[in-house]
Amino acid sequence: MNANKRESAKSPPLASAPALPDAFEEQMKAQLAAEFPAFQTALTQPAPVSIRLNPRKQGYDSTDLIPVPWCADGFYLPERPSFTLDPLFQAGAYYVQEASSMLLSEALRQSVNLNRPLRALDLCAAPGGKSTLLASALSPDSLLVCNEVIRSRVSVLRENLDKWGCPNVVVTNHDPDEMTNLAGFFDVVLVDAPCSGEGLFRKDPEAVHEWSEASVQLCSSRQKRILSAAANLLDEGGILIYSTCTYNDPENRNNMQYLAEHGFQNRALTLPDDWGIVEKSSDDAVGYQCYPHRVRGEGFFISIFRKKTFTAAVKLDARTFRTIRALRTRDTASAAKWLQNPADFSFWEKPNGAVMALPKSLEKTFLFLDSALHNKGFGLDMGQFKGQDFIPSHALALSTAVNQSLPAIELSKENALRYFKKENLVFDTPVSGWLLAQYKGLNLGWVKGVGNRVNNYLPKDWRIRMDIKEYV
Ligand code: SAM
């Protein structure tokens, strides 16, 4: 289930600082010196709430919100609403993301030419916060591969990317060491590494209990392994972005130094002083640290590198290993009607009959990836033919590629929430056939009209379980 769905309606302010492990406190005193008391006080304050808007799904009114300085789409909210019960959230109009981690947006802006088509990989992607940021930052002709090694976390990643609605995305489930088929393939690789989570102590008191010096060392070596695998996947001149949500040197400083000593040139960012972000150096590299007493956000670290060495790419013959086949001409004509610009796509069928649309500009790359990876989501999953009928997928309704002229029905907030409770809705006037259920003009999913009633095609895993009474 979507982690974003598990949020509670309000996050209670912390009454006092979480009891910090002694060794962590010593580490932070050494790191922050006179600033340590301010850091400690910040941990007693409620974590700021921030969202990042989806630039391809307009509809959220951000007029009165305070912007996040380092991300054009990022905004602070005055308090934490119930996101689960906001139809605009369910429609993918925004993602709930901690503000410091949106610094990735500025790092990309300063280190990557985002105007040209790129091949990008988010190697540690679930639940998908940075993947959705990357999807928005990259040009539409770029490819984004979102990989998550832990199988149980792949579905939430897919769900968040389906909501975001970009058809140029592949979701995969690999250990980074298994991706050797893609040596030298990518222009940009993000390693948002599994870490000791010191920067989340305020938001997630559980992280305090899990912290130990031994776990810091374990995280540091794990990150080194992931970074070595990532290094091999980049093309010469490609950009590697390493980030964590922690403060300690064994993870952040040692690993950025490791990259600087193993074929990477560090890239500095220019950040205004009034953002409050601290520059941290090792012998040959610099990274950027957010602290909760200096920025309106949690602890976050980021460092940027350019690959200096060449890695020979593996040659795969996509035709030999391909699992999908071209859709029959007759079915292609029917499937095409569901897309806004069908000429931009080619149509394919999986062995289970699911119909996929692949952006033509990326077709060869997608077919190559089909042979090289265990795909868990690939281009736009459109739906399936059942006899003469085409049953559209939920992902199609949420996709930015769906035909906007298809019949639609605008729902009140109450009916939108009933839709997400998977109730069948009743209307005054009869409706028939497939309709896009919409809220404030944004697609929520499919309904099928049968007289005055519509059947609800929300996938059962997406059903919200919260009580909606006080919100309708
Ligand atoms: N980038 C995500 C986002 O912004 O929503 C958060 C990623 S989280 C910090 C780190 C991710 O790395 C987790 O999803 C975790 O499952 C994954 N991970 C854990 N062990 C890993 C390993 N050995 N190799 C690669 N990824 C791993």
Coordinates of N, CA and C in Angstrom, one line a residue, residues 19 227 246 262 301:
A19 N 15.1 11.5 22.8 CA 16.4 11.2 23.6 C 17.4 10.7 22.6
L227 N 27.4 2.6 -4.8 CA 28.1 3.6 -5.6 C 29.0 3.0 -6.7
T246 N 21.3 11.8 6.2 CA 22.1 11.7 7.4 C 23.2 12.7 7.5
H262 N 37.9 7.4 -7.3 CA 37.7 6.2 -8.2 C 37.0 6.7 -9.4
F301 N 21.8 15.4 2.7 CA 23.1 15.6 2.2 C 23.1 15.3 0.7

